[in-house]
Amino acid sequence: MSRFFRIYTKLLAKYPLGMQALQAGALLGLGDQIAQNYIEKRSAKNLDLIRTAQFAGIGFFIAGPATRTWYGILDKYFGSKGVIVVLKKVACDQLLFAPVFIAILLSTIALMQGHNLKSTKLKLKNEYTDILINNYKLWPIVQLLNFYFVPLHYQVLVVQAIAILWNTYISYRTNRDNYKIYSINRN
């Protein structure tokens, strides 16, 4: 494991944005697979691999780069040490980044599911508030610990590791209607 971590650290230093995009893509895809396997209880032949690829794509193209860039901005403007610095970072992260990012994430998922603009807005209206509230139950404490204890170049990894569970929730939550159809057809 230490050899893997050394290689990862070297690649992270050389290609920070690319590595964090790759890890976010892999972990969003993993979260979707967990949702399909363990929550939706799909059999191997009924897995929706296109859905998993879409989640991985969102991680690779949106979540990884956005999170890495955001953490860099927070570090640049607030620094990296001290309780007050951490509190400022968490406040900005949860009051500015999280609401916007969740809206972008949910809109992107809806559009990838084939929703038009009108039904995407309706899906946002129906899901956004609950997901944002649940975000506030998990992420402030995660970010307090992350910003206080973890060096900047590992912060996205920590968030993405915790986000495996969050991504599973988002995958299930944004595919509930499809899951209900799958459950009915399965029986």
Short mmCIF file of N, CA and C in Angstrom, two decimals:
data_model
loop_
_atom_site.label_atom_id
_atom_site.label_comp_id
_atom_site.label_asym_id
_atom_site.label_seq_id
_atom_site.Cartn_x
_atom_site.Cartn_y
_atom_site.Cartn_z
N MET A 1 0.82 -1.19 0.00
CA MET A 1 0.00 0.00 0.00
C MET A 1 0.87 1.26 0.00
N SER A 2 1.98 1.22 0.71
CA SER A 2 2.83 2.41 0.77
C SER A 2 3.43 2.72 -0.60
N ARG A 3 3.69 1.69 -1.41
CA ARG A 3 4.22 1.93 -2.75
C ARG A 3 3.15 2.64 -3.61
N PHE A 4 1.92 2.16 -3.50
CA PHE A 4 0.82 2.79 -4.22
C PHE A 4 0.67 4.25 -3.80
N PHE A 5 0.74 4.52 -2.51
CA PHE A 5 0.59 5.87 -2.00
C PHE A 5 1.74 6.77 -2.49
N ARG A 6 2.95 6.24 -2.55
CA ARG A 6 4.08 7.03 -3.06
C ARG A 6 3.87 7.38 -4.53
N ILE A 7 3.42 6.42 -5.32
CA ILE A 7 3.16 6.68 -6.74
C ILE A 7 2.04 7.71 -6.87
N TYR A 8 0.98 7.52 -6.10
CA TYR A 8 -0.14 8.46 -6.11
C TYR A 8 0.34 9.87 -5.76
N THR A 9 1.16 9.99 -4.72
CA THR A 9 1.66 11.29 -4.28
C THR A 9 2.50 11.95 -5.37
N LYS A 10 3.35 11.18 -6.04
CA LYS A 10 4.15 11.74 -7.13
C LYS A 10 3.27 12.22 -8.27
N LEU A 11 2.29 11.40 -8.66
CA LEU A 11 1.39 11.80 -9.73
C LEU A 11 0.55 13.01 -9.33
N LEU A 12 0.14 13.05 -8.08
CA LEU A 12 -0.65 14.17 -7.58
C LEU A 12 0.16 15.47 -7.62
N ALA A 13 1.44 15.38 -7.28
CA ALA A 13 2.30 16.56 -7.33
C ALA A 13 2.53 17.03 -8.76
N LYS A 14 2.66 16.06 -9.67
CA LYS A 14 2.95 16.40 -11.06
C LYS A 14 1.68 16.81 -11.83
N TYR A 15 0.56 16.15 -11.55
CA TYR A 15 -0.69 16.41 -12.26
C TYR A 15 -1.85 16.58 -11.26
N PRO A 16 -1.84 17.65 -10.47
CA PRO A 16 -2.84 17.76 -9.40
C PRO A 16 -4.29 17.76 -9.90
N LEU A 17 -4.58 18.52 -10.90
CA LEU A 17 -5.95 18.60 -11.39
C LEU A 17 -6.38 17.29 -12.05
N GLY A 18 -5.51 16.73 -12.85
CA GLY A 18 -5.81 15.48 -13.54
C GLY A 18 -6.02 14.32 -12.59
N MET A 19 -5.16 14.21 -11.61
CA MET A 19 -5.29 13.11 -10.64
C MET A 19 -6.57 13.26 -9.82
N GLN A 20 -6.88 14.48 -9.43
CA GLN A 20 -8.07 14.67 -8.63
C GLN A 20 -9.33 14.51 -9.47
N ALA A 21 -9.25 14.80 -10.77
CA ALA A 21 -10.37 14.52 -11.66
C ALA A 21 -10.56 13.01 -11.81
N LEU A 22 -9.45 12.28 -11.99
CA LEU A 22 -9.54 10.81 -12.10
C LEU A 22 -10.12 10.18 -10.85
N GLN A 23 -9.64 10.59 -9.69
CA GLN A 23 -10.14 9.97 -8.46
C GLN A 23 -11.60 10.33 -8.24
N ALA A 24 -12.01 11.55 -8.55
CA ALA A 24 -13.41 11.92 -8.38
C ALA A 24 -14.29 11.12 -9.34
N GLY A 25 -13.83 10.95 -10.56
CA GLY A 25 -14.58 10.14 -11.53
C GLY A 25 -14.74 8.70 -11.06
N ALA A 26 -13.64 8.12 -10.61
CA ALA A 26 -13.69 6.73 -10.14
C ALA A 26 -14.62 6.59 -8.93
N LEU A 27 -14.54 7.53 -8.01
CA LEU A 27 -15.32 7.41 -6.78
C LEU A 27 -16.80 7.75 -6.99
N LEU A 28 -17.12 8.65 -7.91
CA LEU A 28 -18.53 8.86 -8.24
C LEU A 28 -19.11 7.63 -8.92
N GLY A 29 -18.35 7.04 -9.82
CA GLY A 29 -18.79 5.80 -10.46
C GLY A 29 -18.98 4.69 -9.43
N LEU A 30 -18.07 4.59 -8.48
CA LEU A 30 -18.19 3.59 -7.42
C LEU A 30 -19.45 3.83 -6.59
N GLY A 31 -19.73 5.07 -6.26
CA GLY A 31 -20.94 5.39 -5.51
C GLY A 31 -22.20 4.96 -6.25
N ASP A 32 -22.21 5.16 -7.57
CA ASP A 32 -23.36 4.71 -8.36
C ASP A 32 -23.47 3.19 -8.34
N GLN A 33 -22.35 2.51 -8.46
CA GLN A 33 -22.38 1.04 -8.43
C GLN A 33 -22.86 0.52 -7.07
N ILE A 34 -22.45 1.15 -6.01
CA ILE A 34 -22.93 0.76 -4.68
C ILE A 34 -24.45 0.95 -4.61
N ALA A 35 -24.94 2.07 -5.13
CA ALA A 35 -26.38 2.32 -5.13
C ALA A 35 -27.11 1.24 -5.92
N GLN A 36 -26.60 0.90 -7.08
CA GLN A 36 -27.26 -0.10 -7.92
C GLN A 36 -27.20 -1.49 -7.29
N ASN A 37 -26.06 -1.85 -6.74
CA ASN A 37 -25.87 -3.20 -6.19
C ASN A 37 -26.54 -3.40 -4.85
N TYR A 38 -26.38 -2.44 -3.94
CA TYR A 38 -26.78 -2.67 -2.55
C TYR A 38 -28.09 -2.00 -2.15
N ILE A 39 -28.43 -0.89 -2.79
CA ILE A 39 -29.69 -0.24 -2.46
C ILE A 39 -30.79 -0.71 -3.42
N GLU A 40 -30.49 -0.65 -4.71
CA GLU A 40 -31.47 -1.08 -5.70
C GLU A 40 -31.48 -2.60 -5.87
N LYS A 41 -30.43 -3.26 -5.39
CA LYS A 41 -30.30 -4.72 -5.45
C LYS A 41 -30.44 -5.27 -6.87
N ARG A 42 -29.77 -4.61 -7.80
CA ARG A 42 -29.78 -5.06 -9.19
C ARG A 42 -28.84 -6.26 -9.34
N SER A 43 -29.21 -7.14 -10.19
CA SER A 43 -28.33 -8.26 -10.52
C SER A 43 -27.25 -7.75 -11.47
N ALA A 44 -26.19 -8.52 -11.63
CA ALA A 44 -25.08 -8.11 -12.48
C ALA A 44 -25.53 -7.84 -13.91
N LYS A 45 -26.47 -8.64 -14.41
CA LYS A 45 -26.92 -8.46 -15.80
C LYS A 45 -27.82 -7.23 -15.97
N ASN A 46 -28.34 -6.71 -14.86
CA ASN A 46 -29.24 -5.55 -14.93
C ASN A 46 -28.59 -4.24 -14.49
N LEU A 47 -27.29 -4.25 -14.30
CA LEU A 47 -26.61 -3.00 -13.93
C LEU A 47 -26.69 -2.01 -15.08
N ASP A 48 -26.88 -0.77 -14.76
CA ASP A 48 -26.92 0.30 -15.76
C ASP A 48 -25.52 0.91 -15.85
N LEU A 49 -24.71 0.35 -16.73
CA LEU A 49 -23.32 0.80 -16.86
C LEU A 49 -23.23 2.18 -17.50
N ILE A 50 -24.21 2.53 -18.30
CA ILE A 50 -24.22 3.88 -18.87
C ILE A 50 -24.41 4.90 -17.75
N ARG A 51 -25.31 4.62 -16.84
CA ARG A 51 -25.52 5.50 -15.68
C ARG A 51 -24.23 5.63 -14.88
N THR A 52 -23.54 4.52 -14.66
CA THR A 52 -22.28 4.56 -13.92
C THR A 52 -21.25 5.40 -14.67
N ALA A 53 -21.17 5.23 -15.98
CA ALA A 53 -20.24 6.03 -16.79
C ALA A 53 -20.59 7.51 -16.72
N GLN A 54 -21.88 7.82 -16.69
CA GLN A 54 -22.29 9.22 -16.57
C GLN A 54 -21.85 9.80 -15.23
N PHE A 55 -22.05 9.04 -14.16
CA PHE A 55 -21.60 9.52 -12.85
C PHE A 55 -20.09 9.69 -12.83
N ALA A 56 -19.37 8.75 -13.40
CA ALA A 56 -17.91 8.87 -13.47
C ALA A 56 -17.51 10.10 -14.27
N GLY A 57 -18.22 10.35 -15.36
CA GLY A 57 -17.95 11.54 -16.17
C GLY A 57 -18.19 12.83 -15.41
N ILE A 58 -19.25 12.86 -14.63
CA ILE A 58 -19.53 14.04 -13.80
C ILE A 58 -18.38 14.26 -12.82
N GLY A 59 -17.89 13.18 -12.23
CA GLY A 59 -16.76 13.29 -11.31
C GLY A 59 -15.51 13.78 -12.01
N PHE A 60 -15.24 13.20 -13.19
CA PHE A 60 -14.02 13.54 -13.92
C PHE A 60 -14.06 14.97 -14.47
N PHE A 61 -15.16 15.35 -15.06
CA PHE A 61 -15.23 16.65 -15.74
C PHE A 61 -15.72 17.79 -14.87
N ILE A 62 -16.48 17.49 -13.81
CA ILE A 62 -17.06 18.56 -13.01
C ILE A 62 -16.58 18.52 -11.56
N ALA A 63 -16.88 17.44 -10.84
CA ALA A 63 -16.63 17.40 -9.39
C ALA A 63 -15.15 17.51 -9.04
N GLY A 64 -14.31 16.70 -9.66
CA GLY A 64 -12.88 16.75 -9.34
C GLY A 64 -12.25 18.10 -9.62
N PRO A 65 -12.38 18.60 -10.87
CA PRO A 65 -11.79 19.92 -11.16
C PRO A 65 -12.39 21.06 -10.34
N ALA A 66 -13.71 21.04 -10.15
CA ALA A 66 -14.35 22.13 -9.39
C ALA A 66 -13.89 22.13 -7.94
N THR A 67 -13.86 20.95 -7.34
CA THR A 67 -13.46 20.86 -5.94
C THR A 67 -12.01 21.26 -5.76
N ARG A 68 -11.14 20.76 -6.62
CA ARG A 68 -9.71 21.10 -6.53
C ARG A 68 -9.50 22.60 -6.69
N THR A 69 -10.16 23.18 -7.65
CA THR A 69 -10.04 24.62 -7.90
C THR A 69 -10.58 25.41 -6.71
N TRP A 70 -11.73 25.00 -6.19
CA TRP A 70 -12.35 25.69 -5.05
C TRP A 70 -11.44 25.65 -3.83
N TYR A 71 -10.87 24.49 -3.53
CA TYR A 71 -10.00 24.39 -2.36
C TYR A 71 -8.76 25.26 -2.53
N GLY A 72 -8.27 25.36 -3.76
CA GLY A 72 -7.13 26.24 -4.03
C GLY A 72 -7.48 27.69 -3.79
N ILE A 73 -8.68 28.08 -4.21
CA ILE A 73 -9.15 29.46 -4.00
C ILE A 73 -9.27 29.75 -2.50
N LEU A 74 -9.89 28.82 -1.77
CA LEU A 74 -10.03 29.02 -0.32
C LEU A 74 -8.66 29.15 0.34
N ASP A 75 -7.73 28.31 -0.06
CA ASP A 75 -6.39 28.34 0.52
C ASP A 75 -5.67 29.65 0.18
N LYS A 76 -5.85 30.10 -1.04
CA LYS A 76 -5.19 31.34 -1.47
C LYS A 76 -5.71 32.55 -0.69
N TYR A 77 -7.01 32.63 -0.48
CA TYR A 77 -7.59 33.80 0.16
C TYR A 77 -7.65 33.74 1.68
N PHE A 78 -7.66 32.53 2.24
CA PHE A 78 -7.78 32.42 3.69
C PHE A 78 -6.54 31.82 4.37
N GLY A 79 -5.69 31.16 3.60
CA GLY A 79 -4.54 30.49 4.19
C GLY A 79 -4.88 29.06 4.53
N SER A 80 -4.01 28.42 5.33
CA SER A 80 -4.23 27.00 5.60
C SER A 80 -4.14 26.63 7.07
N LYS A 81 -3.84 27.55 7.93
CA LYS A 81 -3.64 27.21 9.35
C LYS A 81 -4.51 28.07 10.25
N GLY A 82 -4.96 27.46 11.34
CA GLY A 82 -5.67 28.20 12.36
C GLY A 82 -7.16 27.92 12.38
N VAL A 83 -7.72 27.98 13.55
CA VAL A 83 -9.13 27.68 13.75
C VAL A 83 -10.03 28.67 13.00
N ILE A 84 -9.70 29.95 13.07
CA ILE A 84 -10.52 30.97 12.39
C ILE A 84 -10.47 30.76 10.88
N VAL A 85 -9.31 30.44 10.36
CA VAL A 85 -9.16 30.16 8.92
C VAL A 85 -10.06 28.99 8.53
N VAL A 86 -10.02 27.93 9.31
CA VAL A 86 -10.83 26.74 9.02
C VAL A 86 -12.32 27.08 9.07
N LEU A 87 -12.73 27.84 10.07
CA LEU A 87 -14.15 28.23 10.18
C LEU A 87 -14.59 29.07 8.98
N LYS A 88 -13.73 29.98 8.53
CA LYS A 88 -14.04 30.79 7.35
C LYS A 88 -14.17 29.91 6.11
N LYS A 89 -13.25 28.95 5.97
CA LYS A 89 -13.30 28.05 4.82
C LYS A 89 -14.57 27.21 4.83
N VAL A 90 -14.92 26.67 5.97
CA VAL A 90 -16.13 25.85 6.06
C VAL A 90 -17.37 26.70 5.77
N ALA A 91 -17.42 27.90 6.31
CA ALA A 91 -18.56 28.78 6.06
C ALA A 91 -18.69 29.08 4.57
N CYS A 92 -17.59 29.44 3.92
CA CYS A 92 -17.64 29.71 2.47
C CYS A 92 -18.01 28.46 1.69
N ASP A 93 -17.42 27.34 2.08
CA ASP A 93 -17.68 26.08 1.38
C ASP A 93 -19.15 25.71 1.47
N GLN A 94 -19.72 25.84 2.64
CA GLN A 94 -21.10 25.39 2.83
C GLN A 94 -22.15 26.42 2.43
N LEU A 95 -21.81 27.69 2.48
CA LEU A 95 -22.79 28.73 2.13
C LEU A 95 -22.68 29.19 0.69
N LEU A 96 -21.52 29.04 0.07
CA LEU A 96 -21.34 29.47 -1.31
C LEU A 96 -21.22 28.29 -2.27
N PHE A 97 -20.23 27.43 -2.02
CA PHE A 97 -19.93 26.35 -2.95
C PHE A 97 -21.01 25.26 -2.96
N ALA A 98 -21.37 24.75 -1.80
CA ALA A 98 -22.29 23.61 -1.72
C ALA A 98 -23.63 23.87 -2.42
N PRO A 99 -24.31 24.99 -2.15
CA PRO A 99 -25.60 25.20 -2.82
C PRO A 99 -25.49 25.27 -4.34
N VAL A 100 -24.46 25.94 -4.83
CA VAL A 100 -24.28 26.07 -6.28
C VAL A 100 -23.88 24.72 -6.87
N PHE A 101 -22.94 24.04 -6.22
CA PHE A 101 -22.47 22.76 -6.74
C PHE A 101 -23.59 21.73 -6.78
N ILE A 102 -24.41 21.68 -5.75
CA ILE A 102 -25.52 20.72 -5.73
C ILE A 102 -26.50 21.02 -6.86
N ALA A 103 -26.78 22.29 -7.10
CA ALA A 103 -27.68 22.66 -8.21
C ALA A 103 -27.09 22.22 -9.55
N ILE A 104 -25.80 22.45 -9.74
CA ILE A 104 -25.14 22.04 -10.98
C ILE A 104 -25.15 20.51 -11.10
N LEU A 105 -24.83 19.83 -10.02
CA LEU A 105 -24.79 18.36 -10.02
C LEU A 105 -26.16 17.78 -10.37
N LEU A 106 -27.20 18.24 -9.69
CA LEU A 106 -28.54 17.72 -9.94
C LEU A 106 -29.02 18.04 -11.35
N SER A 107 -28.72 19.23 -11.83
CA SER A 107 -29.10 19.60 -13.20
C SER A 107 -28.38 18.74 -14.22
N THR A 108 -27.10 18.52 -14.02
CA THR A 108 -26.32 17.69 -14.93
C THR A 108 -26.85 16.26 -14.96
N ILE A 109 -27.13 15.71 -13.80
CA ILE A 109 -27.67 14.35 -13.73
C ILE A 109 -29.01 14.28 -14.46
N ALA A 110 -29.88 15.24 -14.21
CA ALA A 110 -31.20 15.25 -14.86
C ALA A 110 -31.06 15.33 -16.38
N LEU A 111 -30.19 16.20 -16.85
CA LEU A 111 -29.99 16.33 -18.30
C LEU A 111 -29.42 15.04 -18.89
N MET A 112 -28.51 14.39 -18.16
CA MET A 112 -27.95 13.12 -18.64
C MET A 112 -28.99 12.00 -18.63
N GLN A 113 -29.99 12.13 -17.78
CA GLN A 113 -31.08 11.16 -17.75
C GLN A 113 -32.09 11.40 -18.87
N GLY A 114 -31.87 12.47 -19.65
CA GLY A 114 -32.74 12.74 -20.77
C GLY A 114 -33.86 13.72 -20.49
N HIS A 115 -33.82 14.36 -19.34
CA HIS A 115 -34.85 15.35 -19.02
C HIS A 115 -34.64 16.61 -19.85
N ASN A 116 -35.75 17.23 -20.24
CA ASN A 116 -35.63 18.52 -20.91
C ASN A 116 -35.50 19.61 -19.84
N LEU A 117 -35.40 20.84 -20.26
CA LEU A 117 -35.17 21.93 -19.32
C LEU A 117 -36.32 22.07 -18.32
N LYS A 118 -37.54 21.93 -18.79
CA LYS A 118 -38.71 22.06 -17.91
C LYS A 118 -38.72 20.97 -16.84
N SER A 119 -38.49 19.72 -17.24
CA SER A 119 -38.52 18.64 -16.25
C SER A 119 -37.27 18.66 -15.36
N THR A 120 -36.17 19.21 -15.87
CA THR A 120 -34.98 19.39 -15.04
C THR A 120 -35.27 20.38 -13.92
N LYS A 121 -35.94 21.48 -14.26
CA LYS A 121 -36.32 22.46 -13.24
C LYS A 121 -37.25 21.83 -12.20
N LEU A 122 -38.18 21.02 -12.65
CA LEU A 122 -39.11 20.35 -11.73
C LEU A 122 -38.36 19.37 -10.83
N LYS A 123 -37.43 18.62 -11.41
CA LYS A 123 -36.61 17.68 -10.62
C LYS A 123 -35.80 18.45 -9.57
N LEU A 124 -35.23 19.57 -9.96
CA LEU A 124 -34.49 20.42 -9.02
C LEU A 124 -35.42 20.89 -7.90
N LYS A 125 -36.58 21.34 -8.26
CA LYS A 125 -37.54 21.83 -7.27
C LYS A 125 -37.89 20.73 -6.27
N ASN A 126 -38.04 19.52 -6.75
CA ASN A 126 -38.45 18.40 -5.90
C ASN A 126 -37.32 17.82 -5.05
N GLU A 127 -36.06 17.92 -5.50
CA GLU A 127 -34.96 17.24 -4.82
C GLU A 127 -33.96 18.16 -4.13
N TYR A 128 -33.81 19.36 -4.63
CA TYR A 128 -32.73 20.24 -4.18
C TYR A 128 -32.74 20.50 -2.67
N THR A 129 -33.85 20.91 -2.13
CA THR A 129 -33.90 21.30 -0.72
C THR A 129 -33.55 20.14 0.20
N ASP A 130 -34.13 18.98 -0.04
CA ASP A 130 -33.82 17.81 0.80
C ASP A 130 -32.34 17.44 0.72
N ILE A 131 -31.80 17.46 -0.49
CA ILE A 131 -30.39 17.10 -0.65
C ILE A 131 -29.50 18.14 0.01
N LEU A 132 -29.83 19.42 -0.12
CA LEU A 132 -29.03 20.47 0.53
C LEU A 132 -29.09 20.32 2.05
N ILE A 133 -30.26 20.05 2.59
CA ILE A 133 -30.39 19.85 4.05
C ILE A 133 -29.54 18.65 4.49
N ASN A 134 -29.60 17.57 3.74
CA ASN A 134 -28.78 16.40 4.08
C ASN A 134 -27.29 16.70 3.93
N ASN A 135 -26.95 17.55 2.98
CA ASN A 135 -25.57 18.02 2.84
C ASN A 135 -25.11 18.66 4.15
N TYR A 136 -25.96 19.48 4.75
CA TYR A 136 -25.59 20.19 5.98
C TYR A 136 -25.51 19.27 7.19
N LYS A 137 -26.05 18.08 7.09
CA LYS A 137 -25.94 17.09 8.17
C LYS A 137 -24.59 16.38 8.16
N LEU A 138 -23.94 16.35 7.01
CA LEU A 138 -22.69 15.60 6.86
C LEU A 138 -21.47 16.49 6.66
N TRP A 139 -21.53 17.37 5.67
CA TRP A 139 -20.32 18.01 5.17
C TRP A 139 -19.68 19.06 6.06
N PRO A 140 -20.40 19.83 6.86
CA PRO A 140 -19.68 20.79 7.71
C PRO A 140 -18.67 20.13 8.64
N ILE A 141 -19.03 19.03 9.28
CA ILE A 141 -18.08 18.37 10.18
C ILE A 141 -16.93 17.74 9.39
N VAL A 142 -17.24 17.16 8.24
CA VAL A 142 -16.18 16.59 7.39
C VAL A 142 -15.21 17.69 6.99
N GLN A 143 -15.74 18.83 6.58
CA GLN A 143 -14.87 19.91 6.12
C GLN A 143 -14.09 20.55 7.27
N LEU A 144 -14.68 20.63 8.44
CA LEU A 144 -13.92 21.13 9.59
C LEU A 144 -12.67 20.27 9.81
N LEU A 145 -12.85 18.97 9.82
CA LEU A 145 -11.72 18.06 10.02
C LEU A 145 -10.76 18.11 8.83
N ASN A 146 -11.32 18.13 7.63
CA ASN A 146 -10.51 18.13 6.42
C ASN A 146 -9.64 19.38 6.34
N PHE A 147 -10.24 20.54 6.50
CA PHE A 147 -9.48 21.79 6.39
C PHE A 147 -8.50 21.98 7.54
N TYR A 148 -8.80 21.41 8.69
CA TYR A 148 -7.92 21.58 9.85
C TYR A 148 -6.73 20.62 9.82
N PHE A 149 -6.97 19.36 9.47
CA PHE A 149 -5.92 18.34 9.61
C PHE A 149 -5.23 17.93 8.32
N VAL A 150 -5.86 18.12 7.17
CA VAL A 150 -5.36 17.54 5.92
C VAL A 150 -4.68 18.60 5.06
N PRO A 151 -3.47 18.30 4.56
CA PRO A 151 -2.80 19.23 3.64
C PRO A 151 -3.65 19.43 2.37
N LEU A 152 -3.55 20.60 1.78
CA LEU A 152 -4.36 20.98 0.62
C LEU A 152 -4.37 19.91 -0.47
N HIS A 153 -3.21 19.36 -0.81
CA HIS A 153 -3.15 18.44 -1.94
C HIS A 153 -3.84 17.10 -1.67
N TYR A 154 -4.22 16.82 -0.43
CA TYR A 154 -4.96 15.59 -0.12
C TYR A 154 -6.43 15.86 0.24
N GLN A 155 -6.83 17.11 0.28
CA GLN A 155 -8.20 17.43 0.71
C GLN A 155 -9.27 16.87 -0.22
N VAL A 156 -9.03 16.93 -1.53
CA VAL A 156 -10.02 16.38 -2.46
C VAL A 156 -10.12 14.87 -2.27
N LEU A 157 -9.02 14.20 -2.05
CA LEU A 157 -9.04 12.75 -1.82
C LEU A 157 -9.87 12.41 -0.59
N VAL A 158 -9.66 13.14 0.49
CA VAL A 158 -10.43 12.89 1.71
C VAL A 158 -11.91 13.09 1.45
N VAL A 159 -12.26 14.19 0.81
CA VAL A 159 -13.67 14.47 0.52
C VAL A 159 -14.25 13.39 -0.40
N GLN A 160 -13.50 13.00 -1.41
CA GLN A 160 -14.01 11.99 -2.33
C GLN A 160 -14.13 10.62 -1.66
N ALA A 161 -13.26 10.32 -0.72
CA ALA A 161 -13.38 9.04 0.01
C ALA A 161 -14.66 9.04 0.85
N ILE A 162 -14.91 10.12 1.56
CA ILE A 162 -16.15 10.24 2.34
C ILE A 162 -17.35 10.28 1.39
N ALA A 163 -17.13 10.88 0.25
CA ALA A 163 -18.22 11.07 -0.71
C ALA A 163 -18.67 9.78 -1.37
N ILE A 164 -17.96 8.68 -1.17
CA ILE A 164 -18.47 7.42 -1.71
C ILE A 164 -19.88 7.19 -1.18
N LEU A 165 -20.06 7.39 0.12
CA LEU A 165 -21.40 7.23 0.70
C LEU A 165 -22.35 8.32 0.20
N TRP A 166 -21.86 9.54 0.13
CA TRP A 166 -22.67 10.66 -0.37
C TRP A 166 -23.07 10.42 -1.83
N ASN A 167 -22.12 9.96 -2.65
CA ASN A 167 -22.40 9.69 -4.06
C ASN A 167 -23.42 8.57 -4.21
N THR A 168 -23.36 7.59 -3.31
CA THR A 168 -24.35 6.51 -3.32
C THR A 168 -25.74 7.10 -3.05
N TYR A 169 -25.81 7.97 -2.07
CA TYR A 169 -27.07 8.65 -1.75
C TYR A 169 -27.57 9.47 -2.94
N ILE A 170 -26.68 10.26 -3.54
CA ILE A 170 -27.07 11.11 -4.68
C ILE A 170 -27.54 10.24 -5.85
N SER A 171 -26.82 9.16 -6.11
CA SER A 171 -27.21 8.27 -7.20
C SER A 171 -28.59 7.68 -6.95
N TYR A 172 -28.80 7.17 -5.75
CA TYR A 172 -30.11 6.60 -5.43
C TYR A 172 -31.19 7.68 -5.50
N ARG A 173 -30.91 8.81 -4.90
CA ARG A 173 -31.90 9.88 -4.81
C ARG A 173 -32.31 10.40 -6.19
N THR A 174 -31.34 10.52 -7.09
CA THR A 174 -31.64 11.07 -8.41
C THR A 174 -32.15 10.01 -9.38
N ASN A 175 -32.15 8.76 -8.96
CA ASN A 175 -32.63 7.67 -9.82
C ASN A 175 -33.79 6.92 -9.18
N ARG A 176 -34.40 7.49 -8.16
CA ARG A 176 -35.50 6.81 -7.46
C ARG A 176 -36.63 6.40 -8.39
N ASP A 177 -37.00 7.28 -9.30
CA ASP A 177 -38.10 6.95 -10.21
C ASP A 177 -37.71 5.77 -11.10
N ASN A 178 -36.47 5.76 -11.58
CA ASN A 178 -35.99 4.63 -12.39
C ASN A 178 -35.93 3.36 -11.56
N TYR A 179 -35.54 3.48 -10.30
CA TYR A 179 -35.46 2.33 -9.39
C TYR A 179 -36.84 1.73 -9.16
N LYS A 180 -37.85 2.59 -8.99
CA LYS A 180 -39.21 2.10 -8.78
C LYS A 180 -39.68 1.32 -10.00
N ILE A 181 -39.39 1.83 -11.20
CA ILE A 181 -39.76 1.13 -12.44
C ILE A 181 -39.01 -0.20 -12.52
N TYR A 182 -37.72 -0.19 -12.21
CA TYR A 182 -36.91 -1.42 -12.23
C TYR A 182 -37.48 -2.45 -11.26
N SER A 183 -37.86 -2.03 -10.05
CA SER A 183 -38.39 -2.94 -9.03
C SER A 183 -39.70 -3.57 -9.49
N ILE A 184 -40.55 -2.77 -10.11
CA ILE A 184 -41.84 -3.28 -10.59
C ILE A 184 -41.61 -4.30 -11.71
N ASN A 185 -40.73 -3.97 -12.65
CA ASN A 185 -40.44 -4.87 -13.77
C ASN A 185 -39.74 -6.14 -13.33
N ARG A 186 -38.97 -6.06 -12.26
CA ARG A 186 -38.20 -7.22 -11.76
C ARG A 186 -39.15 -8.24 -11.15
N ASN A 187 -40.21 -7.78 -10.54
CA ASN A 187 -41.15 -8.70 -9.86
C ASN A 187 -42.17 -9.24 -10.78
#
